[in-house]
Amino acid sequence: HLVWPQAPLGRLRSYLATRCRNHDHWRGQQELTDSEFLLRFGQWRGSYDESTLFYFLDDFAKDHAKELMSVLATTALLSADDDAAAAALLPGIADGTVIATVAIADDNDPGPDGVRLAAEPAADGAGWRLTGTKPYVLDGADAALIIVAARTPAGVSLFLVDSGADGFIATNLPTLDLTRRLASLEFADTPATLLGGEGAGSAVCDQVLRTAAVALACEQVGGAAKVLETTVEYVKTREQFGRPIGSFQAVKHRLADMLVQLESARSAAYFATAALESESDEAPVAASIAKSYCSSAYYDIAAESIQLHGGIGFTWEHTAHRYVTRSRVYGSALGTTHGHLGETLAASAPH
C-alpha cells in the first residue's frame, strides 16, 4: 500500500510566487510522480504497470501536480535500449535530484517528422554537437538534463544534453497556465551524448508521445473530475432565492451534462491505457482518441464550472480559473485536438 501526499493550494501558490528553479519544490513534486513506479515495476528494461501509473496520474491531476515531464523523460530512457544510461539517470530522476525533460519537435508537428535540429559528430571524435532550436519545451529552463531529438545522416536520433553545456541557452516563455512552464532551447555547437542507437530515435519518439498522450488524457480526466466535484459542492451551499442553486433543475441539467462528458472521457482514457499496456495494435488510434476527446471534455467541464460558480470563479483566490487555463493549454499539448482527430480518421479510412 502506497500513501501519496497531495499538492495543497498553498504550495501551488508558493510555486507561482517564486517562479524560479526550486529543487526543494521539485523534490516535493516528485513524490507525486510516476518515477518511483518506473523503478519499482520495471527493472530498467522491464515493462511497468501503466494502468496503475495512470490511475495515480488521474488522481494527482486533481491538485495540479507536475508529473507529465517525468513521464516523457522516463519513457524515453526506458525505450531507448540504452541500459547504461537508464541505470545512471533514472535513480536521480526518481528521487528528484535530477530534473529531466524531452525536446522532440522543432515545428507544429509534435512527432519525429517535425525534427529539424542537426547533429554532427564532434571534430575530435568525442561525442556529438547539436545546432538549432527547440521551441516550447516543457520545463526546459528548469531541467538539468534534456533528452533531445535531432537528425543525423542515419535519421532521427536521441541525445543527452546537460543544461550547463557550452552553447546551450534556455529562455522561459510566457504561458497561459502559469504552472506549466515552457522554454525555447538554443543549441550552438552544443556537446551531446548519443542515447541508444543512431537513427533509432523515431520509434522511441513515437512511443514517448503515445505514452505521454495517454498519460495526459488520464490527467485531464482527473482534473475534470475535481472540477465537477468542487462545482457540485459549491451549488449545494450557494443560495439564491432562499434555496441552494443546485436544487434548480436547469443547474442539475448542466451538471448531468458535465458528468456524461467526464465518464465518456474516463472510458476513452482507460481504454487507451489498456491498449498501451497490452501493446495492442489499437494503441496509436486509442491514444489519439483519448487525447482529442479528453481535451475537449476537460475544457468544456472547466468552462461550465466557471459559469456555475459565477463571479468567484474568475478570481485569483479561487481554483476554478486555473483548471480553465490548464485545460486550454492541454488542448494543444502533444498535438492539437484536430490533429489527433485527423490521425484517427486517417487510420480508420479504408485502404
C-alpha angles and dihedrals in degrees: 000000000000122000112206123193121229128234105246120211091245091061091048091053090048089055092049091049096053098039090182139109102286114175093185089057091047093051088052091051091048087066084069098047138090098249096099088048089057090052097043099043099034127043091211099283097035122100116253127217104269094182091059093043095050092046087062092045087056090052097043093052089068088074101037097256118178104232108126094085091059090052090054097047099040094046090051092051094047094046099045096079091234108127094177093055092045093050092048099045110029097070091056092048090049096053094041098245091114120051109202135180139172129240114194117145127059096189141014092304104088094196132082091272087071094059111118103152111115128229123193132177113263115259091240091050092245107125129306140300125223126207126183143049136288112199126201101015114174109248088343094153093050098048121099091194124043123190103209130194112216138161123254128173087270094054136258112357135174124239136187115229126186114220089228094056121124115267095020119126126175120194122190115231129209111259136192092225106053092200092059107066121196129192139188112231123207123196120194109179086320117180114244140173121229114245112207120334127340110259092015096102101096095069091045092049091051090051092047093050093044092050092044092050091054092044089050091049090054090048090051090052090052092049092048091049091053091049092052092045094052092043092054090049091049097051089050092060104030108091130202128171088007097302138078111275088228088071092066112099094223090059091047090054092054092049091049090053089051091051093050091052091047096051092045089052091048091053092050093048095047093047090051089049091052091047091050094047093049092044088235121179085237093063097096094050093040090052092051092047091049094047094047097044097041090049092055094042094049093052094044092050094045093048092048089050090058090055093049092047093050120198096347090065092066096054125102090234093062124071098219096089092050091063091050093054092044093049090051092051092047090054090071100031116109091004129334125272090251091049093054091045089053091052090049093051092046091052092047096048116106114258 
